[in-house]
PDB file of C-alpha atoms in Angstrom:
ATOM      1  CA  MET A   1      22.237 -21.966  -1.569  1.00 40.00           C
ATOM      2  CA  SER A   2      19.920 -19.159  -0.532  1.00 50.00           C
ATOM      3  CA  SER A   3      18.710 -16.290  -2.660  1.00 55.00           C
ATOM      4  CA  GLU A   4      16.554 -13.351  -1.838  1.00 56.00           C
ATOM      5  CA  ALA A   5      15.130 -10.526  -3.925  1.00 54.00           C
ATOM      6  CA  ALA A   6      15.620  -6.973  -2.724  1.00 58.00           C
ATOM      7  CA  PRO A   7      12.884  -6.261  -0.178  1.00 65.00           C
ATOM      8  CA  ASP A   8      10.237  -3.592  -0.592  1.00 75.00           C
ATOM      9  CA  VAL A   9      10.100  -1.398   2.534  1.00 91.00           C
ATOM     10  CA  LEU A  10       6.780   0.001   3.689  1.00 96.00           C
ATOM     11  CA  GLU A  11       6.342   2.499   6.503  1.00 96.00           C
ATOM     12  CA  ILE A  12       3.705   1.609   9.071  1.00 97.00           C
ATOM     13  CA  ILE A  13       2.826   4.896  10.755  1.00 97.00           C
ATOM     14  CA  SER A  14      -0.983   4.805  10.554  1.00 96.00           C
ATOM     15  CA  THR A  15      -3.824   2.344  10.081  1.00 95.00           C
ATOM     16  CA  ALA A  16      -3.475   3.001   6.355  1.00 97.00           C
ATOM     17  CA  GLY A  17       0.002   1.480   6.609  1.00 96.00           C
ATOM     18  CA  VAL A  18      -1.487  -1.673   8.135  1.00 95.00           C
ATOM     19  CA  VAL A  19      -3.879  -1.936   5.177  1.00 96.00           C
ATOM     20  CA  GLN A  20      -1.021  -1.358   2.710  1.00 97.00           C
ATOM     21  CA  ALA A  21       1.027  -4.046   4.484  1.00 97.00           C
ATOM     22  CA  ARG A  22      -1.790  -6.584   3.996  1.00 96.00           C
ATOM     23  CA  GLN A  23      -2.064  -5.658   0.315  1.00 97.00           C
ATOM     24  CA  GLN A  24       1.696  -5.952  -0.221  1.00 97.00           C
ATOM     25  CA  VAL A  25       1.799  -9.328   1.546  1.00 97.00           C
ATOM     26  CA  ARG A  26      -1.110 -10.619  -0.561  1.00 97.00           C
ATOM     27  CA  ALA A  27       0.753  -9.643  -3.745  1.00 97.00           C
ATOM     28  CA  LEU A  28       3.959 -11.355  -2.574  1.00 97.00           C
ATOM     29  CA  ALA A  29       2.061 -14.491  -1.522  1.00 98.00           C
ATOM     30  CA  GLN A  30       0.411 -14.670  -4.943  1.00 97.00           C
ATOM     31  CA  GLN A  31       3.755 -14.120  -6.720  1.00 97.00           C
ATOM     32  CA  CYS A  32       5.182 -16.978  -4.670  1.00 97.00           C
ATOM     33  CA  ARG A  33       2.182 -19.122  -5.665  1.00 97.00           C
ATOM     34  CA  LEU A  34       1.319 -19.978  -2.075  1.00 98.00           C
ATOM     35  CA  SER A  35      -1.916 -21.929  -1.684  1.00 97.00           C
ATOM     36  CA  LEU A  36      -4.995 -19.914  -0.762  1.00 97.00           C
ATOM     37  CA  VAL A  37      -4.857 -21.327   2.786  1.00 97.00           C
ATOM     38  CA  ASP A  38      -1.182 -20.375   3.171  1.00 97.00           C
ATOM     39  CA  GLN A  39      -1.861 -16.927   1.686  1.00 97.00           C
ATOM     40  CA  THR A  40      -4.578 -16.394   4.294  1.00 95.00           C
ATOM     41  CA  LYS A  41      -2.319 -17.562   7.135  1.00 95.00           C
ATOM     42  CA  LEU A  42       0.514 -15.262   6.027  1.00 97.00           C
ATOM     43  CA  ILE A  43      -1.757 -12.243   5.525  1.00 96.00           C
ATOM     44  CA  THR A  44      -3.354 -12.806   8.937  1.00 94.00           C
ATOM     45  CA  ALA A  45       0.042 -13.068  10.665  1.00 95.00           C
ATOM     46  CA  ALA A  46       1.302  -9.982   8.829  1.00 96.00           C
ATOM     47  CA  SER A  47      -1.805  -8.005   9.747  1.00 94.00           C
ATOM     48  CA  GLU A  48      -1.311  -8.793  13.447  1.00 92.00           C
ATOM     49  CA  LEU A  49       2.387  -7.922  13.345  1.00 95.00           C
ATOM     50  CA  ALA A  50       1.771  -4.696  11.402  1.00 95.00           C
ATOM     51  CA  ARG A  51      -0.832  -3.686  13.975  1.00 93.00           C
ATOM     52  CA  ASN A  52       1.621  -4.479  16.802  1.00 92.00           C
ATOM     53  CA  THR A  53       4.300  -2.416  15.040  1.00 95.00           C
ATOM     54  CA  LEU A  54       1.925   0.538  14.958  1.00 95.00           C
ATOM     55  CA  ILE A  55       0.250   0.236  18.364  1.00 91.00           C
ATOM     56  CA  TYR A  56       3.020  -1.076  20.615  1.00 90.00           C
ATOM     57  CA  GLY A  57       6.092   0.022  18.666  1.00 94.00           C
ATOM     58  CA  GLY A  58       4.819   3.505  17.842  1.00 95.00           C
ATOM     59  CA  GLY A  59       5.185   2.802  14.128  1.00 97.00           C
ATOM     60  CA  GLY A  60       7.939   1.242  12.089  1.00 97.00           C
ATOM     61  CA  THR A  61       8.526  -0.608   8.860  1.00 98.00           C
ATOM     62  CA  MET A  62       7.712  -3.835   7.088  1.00 98.00           C
ATOM     63  CA  SER A  63       9.975  -5.221   4.423  1.00 97.00           C
ATOM     64  CA  GLY A  64       8.857  -8.120   2.309  1.00 96.00           C
ATOM     65  CA  SER A  65      10.609 -10.278  -0.237  1.00 96.00           C
ATOM     66  CA  LEU A  66      10.436 -13.549  -2.107  1.00 96.00           C
ATOM     67  CA  VAL A  67      13.120 -15.992  -0.959  1.00 96.00           C
ATOM     68  CA  GLN A  68      14.515 -19.268  -2.245  1.00 96.00           C
ATOM     69  CA  GLU A  69      16.327 -21.718  -0.036  1.00 92.00           C
ATOM     70  CA  ARG A  70      17.135 -25.409  -0.449  1.00 90.00           C
ATOM     71  CA  GLY A  71      14.905 -25.724  -3.485  1.00 92.00           C
ATOM     72  CA  ARG A  72      11.852 -24.101  -1.950  1.00 95.00           C
ATOM     73  CA  ARG A  73      10.242 -20.700  -2.430  1.00 97.00           C
ATOM     74  CA  GLY A  74       8.736 -18.534   0.230  1.00 98.00           C
ATOM     75  CA  VAL A  75       7.826 -15.075   1.434  1.00 98.00           C
ATOM     76  CA  ARG A  76       9.903 -13.419   4.156  1.00 97.00           C
ATOM     77  CA  LEU A  77       8.603 -10.405   6.067  1.00 98.00           C
ATOM     78  CA  VAL A  78      10.492  -8.264   8.563  1.00 98.00           C
ATOM     79  CA  PHE A  79       8.618  -5.947  10.932  1.00 98.00           C
ATOM     80  CA  ALA A  80      10.826  -3.443  12.786  1.00 98.00           C
ATOM     81  CA  ASP A  81      10.192  -0.630  15.229  1.00 97.00           C
ATOM     82  CA  HIS A  82      12.165   1.547  17.640  1.00 95.00           C
ATOM     83  CA  GLY A  83       9.549   1.376  20.378  1.00 94.00           C
ATOM     84  CA  PRO A  84       9.885   0.254  23.990  1.00 93.00           C
ATOM     85  CA  GLY A  85      10.771  -3.351  23.152  1.00 93.00           C
ATOM     86  CA  ILE A  86       9.380  -6.372  24.957  1.00 88.00           C
ATOM     87  CA  ALA A  87      10.514  -6.858  28.544  1.00 86.00           C
ATOM     88  CA  ASP A  88       9.330 -10.490  28.898  1.00 84.00           C
ATOM     89  CA  VAL A  89       9.341 -12.355  25.575  1.00 86.00           C
ATOM     90  CA  ASP A  90       8.049 -15.636  27.058  1.00 84.00           C
ATOM     91  CA  LEU A  91       5.079 -13.829  28.577  1.00 83.00           C
ATOM     92  CA  ALA A  92       4.437 -11.890  25.363  1.00 81.00           C
ATOM     93  CA  LEU A  93       4.307 -15.187  23.432  1.00 82.00           C
ATOM     94  CA  THR A  94       1.766 -16.696  25.836  1.00 80.00           C
ATOM     95  CA  ASP A  95      -1.741 -17.086  24.385  1.00 70.00           C
ATOM     96  CA  GLY A  96      -4.164 -14.706  26.051  1.00 64.00           C
ATOM     97  CA  TRP A  97      -1.585 -12.329  27.513  1.00 55.00           C
ATOM     98  CA  THR A  98      -1.847  -8.752  26.292  1.00 61.00           C
ATOM     99  CA  SER A  99      -0.136  -5.539  27.232  1.00 60.00           C
ATOM    100  CA  GLY A 100      -3.077  -3.586  25.831  1.00 58.00           C
ATOM    101  CA  THR A 101      -6.705  -4.134  25.000  1.00 53.00           C
ATOM    102  CA  GLY A 102      -6.310  -6.887  22.385  1.00 53.00           C
ATOM    103  CA  MET A 103      -7.135 -10.574  22.650  1.00 44.00           C
ATOM    104  CA  GLY A 104      -3.527 -11.542  23.324  1.00 43.00           C
ATOM    105  CA  LEU A 105      -3.137 -13.616  20.162  1.00 55.00           C
ATOM    106  CA  GLY A 106      -0.993 -11.271  18.036  1.00 76.00           C
ATOM    107  CA  LEU A 107       2.501 -12.655  18.615  1.00 89.00           C
ATOM    108  CA  SER A 108       1.589 -16.212  19.594  1.00 88.00           C
ATOM    109  CA  GLY A 109      -1.037 -16.491  16.862  1.00 88.00           C
ATOM    110  CA  SER A 110       1.325 -15.099  14.244  1.00 93.00           C
ATOM    111  CA  LYS A 111       3.993 -17.580  15.296  1.00 93.00           C
ATOM    112  CA  ARG A 112       1.585 -20.500  14.788  1.00 92.00           C
ATOM    113  CA  LEU A 113       0.510 -19.293  11.327  1.00 94.00           C
ATOM    114  CA  VAL A 114       3.979 -19.205   9.738  1.00 97.00           C
ATOM    115  CA  ASP A 115       6.831 -21.662   9.225  1.00 97.00           C
ATOM    116  CA  ASP A 116       9.695 -19.577  10.626  1.00 97.00           C
ATOM    117  CA  PHE A 117       9.349 -16.940  13.354  1.00 96.00           C
ATOM    118  CA  VAL A 118      12.242 -14.962  14.863  1.00 97.00           C
ATOM    119  CA  LEU A 119      11.688 -12.305  17.529  1.00 96.00           C
ATOM    120  CA  ASP A 120      14.554  -9.958  18.371  1.00 96.00           C
ATOM    121  CA  THR A 121      13.834  -7.319  20.980  1.00 95.00           C
ATOM    122  CA  THR A 122      15.749  -5.078  23.345  1.00 94.00           C
ATOM    123  CA  PRO A 123      13.849  -3.151  26.015  1.00 91.00           C
ATOM    124  CA  GLY A 124      14.193   0.559  25.322  1.00 92.00           C
ATOM    125  CA  GLU A 125      15.448   0.009  21.765  1.00 94.00           C
ATOM    126  CA  GLY A 126      12.753  -1.746  19.769  1.00 96.00           C
ATOM    127  CA  THR A 127      11.593  -5.003  18.283  1.00 96.00           C
ATOM    128  CA  THR A 128      12.162  -6.857  15.025  1.00 97.00           C
ATOM    129  CA  VAL A 129      10.036  -9.834  14.039  1.00 97.00           C
ATOM    130  CA  THR A 130      11.011 -11.888  10.987  1.00 98.00           C
ATOM    131  CA  ILE A 131       8.553 -14.412   9.598  1.00 98.00           C
ATOM    132  CA  THR A 132       8.710 -16.756   6.630  1.00 98.00           C
ATOM    133  CA  LYS A 133       6.002 -18.822   4.970  1.00 98.00           C
ATOM    134  CA  TRP A 134       7.255 -21.529   2.609  1.00 98.00           C
ATOM    135  CA  GLY A 135       5.402 -22.857  -0.403  1.00 94.00           C
ATOM    136  CA  ARG A 136       4.359 -26.505  -0.212  1.00 80.00           C
TER     137      ARG A 136
END
């Protein structure tokens, strides 16, 4: 059985939105009682994805919620934009590749920091990234 609280939706349309996203994720991670290490991993992944939503997606939203599934608790975050999408997902998930001026660790690094990572993108329509970090 899976249960999920109603997500809080935050607009990411400026760098202030990226900061607010980090703060919201920290609060959710603490509510979930994630370890300090797991909180840091989740906040770092969320920060990268929020920045990608703003820079590459032209802005979008982040929704976050506490989830329960198979007796475990976690935090699920969904980043969505209506930007150009990602033409080559495999390339975009390669360490060191960047379409801009970054270090090329945003998507691949975020994927390594969380337990579940789902990327849904359509060129010309946008990108949605869903991540989940489970409590231990």
